[in-house]
CSV table of C-alpha atoms in Angstrom, one decimal:
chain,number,residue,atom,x,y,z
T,1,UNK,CA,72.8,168.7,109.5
T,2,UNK,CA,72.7,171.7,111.7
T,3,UNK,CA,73.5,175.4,110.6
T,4,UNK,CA,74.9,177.6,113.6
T,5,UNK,CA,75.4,181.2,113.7
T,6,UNK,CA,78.7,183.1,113.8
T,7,UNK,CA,79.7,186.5,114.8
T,8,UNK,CA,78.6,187.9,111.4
T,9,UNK,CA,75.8,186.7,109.8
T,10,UNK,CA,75.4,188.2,107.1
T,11,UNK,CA,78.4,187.3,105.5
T,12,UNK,CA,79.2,183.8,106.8
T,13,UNK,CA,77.7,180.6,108.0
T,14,UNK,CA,78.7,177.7,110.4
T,15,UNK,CA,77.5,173.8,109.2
T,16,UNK,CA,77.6,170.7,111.1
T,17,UNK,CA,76.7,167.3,110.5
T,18,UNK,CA,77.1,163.6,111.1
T,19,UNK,CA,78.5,161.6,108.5
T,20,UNK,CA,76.1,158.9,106.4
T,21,UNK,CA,78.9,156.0,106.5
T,22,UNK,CA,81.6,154.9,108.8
T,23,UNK,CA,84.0,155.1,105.9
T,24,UNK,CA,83.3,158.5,105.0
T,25,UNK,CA,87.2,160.2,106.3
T,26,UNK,CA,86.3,163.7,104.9
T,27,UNK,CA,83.7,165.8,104.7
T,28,UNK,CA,83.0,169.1,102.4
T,29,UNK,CA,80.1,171.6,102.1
T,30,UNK,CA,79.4,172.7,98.7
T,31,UNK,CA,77.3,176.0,98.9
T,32,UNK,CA,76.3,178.5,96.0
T,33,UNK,CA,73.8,181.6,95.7
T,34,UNK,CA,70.2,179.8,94.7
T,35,UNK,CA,69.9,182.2,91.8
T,36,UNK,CA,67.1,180.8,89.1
T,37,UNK,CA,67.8,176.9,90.2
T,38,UNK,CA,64.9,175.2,90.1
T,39,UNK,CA,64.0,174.3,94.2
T,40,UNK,CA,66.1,171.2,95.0
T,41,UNK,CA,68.5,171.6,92.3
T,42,UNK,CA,72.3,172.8,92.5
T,43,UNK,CA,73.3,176.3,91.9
T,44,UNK,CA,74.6,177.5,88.9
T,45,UNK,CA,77.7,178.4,90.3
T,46,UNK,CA,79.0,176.5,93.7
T,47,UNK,CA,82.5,176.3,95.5
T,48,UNK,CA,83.5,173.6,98.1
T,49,UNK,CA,84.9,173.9,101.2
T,50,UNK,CA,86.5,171.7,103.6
T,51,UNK,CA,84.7,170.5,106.7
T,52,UNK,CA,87.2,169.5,109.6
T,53,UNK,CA,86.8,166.0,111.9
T,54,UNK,CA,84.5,167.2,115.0
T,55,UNK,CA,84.9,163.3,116.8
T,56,UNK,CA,83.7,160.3,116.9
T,57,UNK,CA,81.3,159.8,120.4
T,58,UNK,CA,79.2,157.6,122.2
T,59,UNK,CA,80.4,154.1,120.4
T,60,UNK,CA,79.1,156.0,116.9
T,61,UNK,CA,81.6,155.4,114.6
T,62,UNK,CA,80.7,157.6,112.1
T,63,UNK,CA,82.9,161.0,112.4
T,64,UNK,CA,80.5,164.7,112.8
T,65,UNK,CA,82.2,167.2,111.1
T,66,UNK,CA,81.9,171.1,111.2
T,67,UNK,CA,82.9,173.7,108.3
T,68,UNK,CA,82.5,177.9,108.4
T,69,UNK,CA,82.3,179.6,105.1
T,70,UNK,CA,82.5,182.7,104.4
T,71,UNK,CA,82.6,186.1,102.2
T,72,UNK,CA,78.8,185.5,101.7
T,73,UNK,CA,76.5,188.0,100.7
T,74,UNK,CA,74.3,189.6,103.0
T,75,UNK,CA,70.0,188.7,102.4
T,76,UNK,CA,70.4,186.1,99.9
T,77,UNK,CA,69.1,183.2,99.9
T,78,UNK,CA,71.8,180.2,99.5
T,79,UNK,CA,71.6,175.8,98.6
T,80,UNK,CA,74.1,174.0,100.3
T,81,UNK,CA,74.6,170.1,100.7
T,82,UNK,CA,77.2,168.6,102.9
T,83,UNK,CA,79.4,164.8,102.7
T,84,UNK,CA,82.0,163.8,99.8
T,85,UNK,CA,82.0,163.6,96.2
T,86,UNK,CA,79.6,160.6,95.3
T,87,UNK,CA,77.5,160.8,99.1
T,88,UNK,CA,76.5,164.1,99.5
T,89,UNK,CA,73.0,164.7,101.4
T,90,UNK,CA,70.2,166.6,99.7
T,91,UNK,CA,70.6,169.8,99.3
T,92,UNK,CA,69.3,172.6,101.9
T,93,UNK,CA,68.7,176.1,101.8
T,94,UNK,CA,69.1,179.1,104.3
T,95,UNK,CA,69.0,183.1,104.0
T,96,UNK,CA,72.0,185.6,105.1
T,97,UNK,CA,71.0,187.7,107.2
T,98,UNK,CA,69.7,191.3,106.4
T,99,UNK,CA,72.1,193.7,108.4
T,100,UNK,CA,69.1,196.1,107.8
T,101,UNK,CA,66.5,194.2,109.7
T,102,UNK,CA,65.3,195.8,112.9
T,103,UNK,CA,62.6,193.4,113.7
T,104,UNK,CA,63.1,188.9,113.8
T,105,UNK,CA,61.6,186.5,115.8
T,106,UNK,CA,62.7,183.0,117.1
T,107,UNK,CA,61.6,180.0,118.9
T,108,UNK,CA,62.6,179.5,122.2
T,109,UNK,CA,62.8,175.9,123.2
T,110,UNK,CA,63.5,174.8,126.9
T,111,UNK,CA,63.9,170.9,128.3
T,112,UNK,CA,63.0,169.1,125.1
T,113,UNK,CA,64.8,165.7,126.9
T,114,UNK,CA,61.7,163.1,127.6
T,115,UNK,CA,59.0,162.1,124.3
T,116,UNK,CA,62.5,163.0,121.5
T,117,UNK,CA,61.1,160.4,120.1
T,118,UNK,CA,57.6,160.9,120.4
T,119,UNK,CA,56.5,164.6,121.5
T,120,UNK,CA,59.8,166.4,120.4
T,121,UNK,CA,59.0,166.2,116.9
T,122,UNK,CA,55.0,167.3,117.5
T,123,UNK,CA,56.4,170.0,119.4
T,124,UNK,CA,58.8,171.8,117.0
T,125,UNK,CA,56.4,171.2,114.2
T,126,UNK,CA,54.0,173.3,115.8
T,127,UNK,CA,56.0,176.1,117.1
T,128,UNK,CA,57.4,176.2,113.4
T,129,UNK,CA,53.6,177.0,112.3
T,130,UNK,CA,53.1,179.3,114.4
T,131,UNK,CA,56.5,180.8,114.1
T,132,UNK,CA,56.8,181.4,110.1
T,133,UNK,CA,59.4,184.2,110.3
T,134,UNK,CA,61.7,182.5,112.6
T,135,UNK,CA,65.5,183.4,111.6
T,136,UNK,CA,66.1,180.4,114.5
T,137,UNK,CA,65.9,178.3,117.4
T,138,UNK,CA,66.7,179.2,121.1
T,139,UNK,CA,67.7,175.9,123.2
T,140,UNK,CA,67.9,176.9,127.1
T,141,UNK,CA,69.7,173.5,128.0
T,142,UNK,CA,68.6,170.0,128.6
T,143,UNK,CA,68.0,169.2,124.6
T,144,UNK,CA,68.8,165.2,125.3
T,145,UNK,CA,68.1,163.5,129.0
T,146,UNK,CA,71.6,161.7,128.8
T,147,UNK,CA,74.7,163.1,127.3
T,148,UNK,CA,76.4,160.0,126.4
T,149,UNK,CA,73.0,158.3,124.1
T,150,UNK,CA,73.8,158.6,121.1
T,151,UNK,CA,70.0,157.6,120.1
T,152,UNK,CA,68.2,160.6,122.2
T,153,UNK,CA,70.8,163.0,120.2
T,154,UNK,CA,69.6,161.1,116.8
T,155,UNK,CA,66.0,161.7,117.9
T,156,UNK,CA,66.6,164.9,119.1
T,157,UNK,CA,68.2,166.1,115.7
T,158,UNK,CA,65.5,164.1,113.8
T,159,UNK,CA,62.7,166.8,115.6
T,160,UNK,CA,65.1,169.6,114.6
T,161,UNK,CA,65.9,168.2,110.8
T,162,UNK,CA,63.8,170.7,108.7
T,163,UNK,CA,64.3,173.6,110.8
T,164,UNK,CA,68.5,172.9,111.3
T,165,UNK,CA,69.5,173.0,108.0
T,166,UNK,CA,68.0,176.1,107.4
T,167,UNK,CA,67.9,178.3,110.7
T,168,UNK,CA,70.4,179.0,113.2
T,169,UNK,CA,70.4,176.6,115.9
T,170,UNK,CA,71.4,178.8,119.1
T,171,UNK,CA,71.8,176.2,121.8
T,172,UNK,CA,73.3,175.8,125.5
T,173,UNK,CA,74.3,172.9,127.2
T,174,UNK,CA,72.1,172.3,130.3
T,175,UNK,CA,73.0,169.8,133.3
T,176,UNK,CA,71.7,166.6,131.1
T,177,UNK,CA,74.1,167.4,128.4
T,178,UNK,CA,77.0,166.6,130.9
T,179,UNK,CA,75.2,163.1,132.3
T,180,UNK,CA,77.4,160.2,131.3
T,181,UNK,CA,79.8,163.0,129.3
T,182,UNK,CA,81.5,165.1,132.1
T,183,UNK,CA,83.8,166.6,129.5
T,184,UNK,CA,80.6,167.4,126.5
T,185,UNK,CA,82.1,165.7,123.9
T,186,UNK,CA,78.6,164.9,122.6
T,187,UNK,CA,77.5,168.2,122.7
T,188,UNK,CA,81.6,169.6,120.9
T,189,UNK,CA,81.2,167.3,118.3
């Protein structure tokens, strides 16, 4: 799962993810305000909304899928969890932003391509410690070595996991994203 910004917010919120199962044809985000609910546990109050089919790529057959949602409040702090009634994922949560905040940081990562499956991880652990107040990540290009490897992306979103589902992800595709996938379907879906 991956959150991505959009051009306001705080009052709306762009998900993606790659499905669990092969079989899974639709995919849905259910989302409500995290209130009183106890940490990990639904919302009080939730609505669903429909993810649309981002592709199928690099001999994957499970489909990614992306979904926007919005009319959220702004600074509040939100639980979402993303799949189909009866395989949803865990759920995740993430803060609207504060339209009165003068003052963020983020992480600016740059070439993260060789060690995704080794150093990658080690690396975005430890600019997460140092960077507590992050509202995201910064990607300068070259996240994967080879567009079309399906396994560096998996390792590469593995490093991210904690931080993706509940900070922006601001990312640009570098020259690797386009090796073996001319036409970034990798990096669309």
């Amino acid at each position: 799962v991956i959150l991505t910004p959009t051009e306001t917010p705080a009052t709306s919120q762009s998900f993606s993810w790659l499905a669990g199962d092969a079989g899974h044809t639709i995919g849905q985000v259910e989302i409500g305000a995290v209130g009183d609910a106890a940490a990990g546990s639904a919302p009080a109050s939730t609505r669903v909304i429909d993810a649309y089919e981002a592709g199928k790529v690099n001999g994957n057959l499970n489909q990614h899928f992306s979904a926007t949602i919005a009319e959220l409040e702004p600074a509040t702090d939100y639980r979402y969890r993303v799949g189909l009634p009866g395989a949803w994922s865990e759920w995740f949560d993430f803060t609207t932003a504060d339209p009165s905040d003068t003052d963020f940081q983020f992480v600016y990562y740059g070439d993260a391509q060789i060690g995704l499956d080794t150093t990658w991880p080690s690396v975005v652990q430890q600019a997460e410690a140092k960077a507590t107040d992050s509202i995201g990540s910064v990607h300068a290009g070259d996240l994967i070595n080879t567009g079309s490897n399906d396994v560096e992306w998996q390792n590469w979103f593995k490093g991210m996991e904690r931080s993706a589902t509940s900070t922006n992800v601001m990312a640009a595709p570098g020259n690797h994203e386009y090796s073996g996938d001319k036409l970034l379907q990798s990096w669309k879906a």
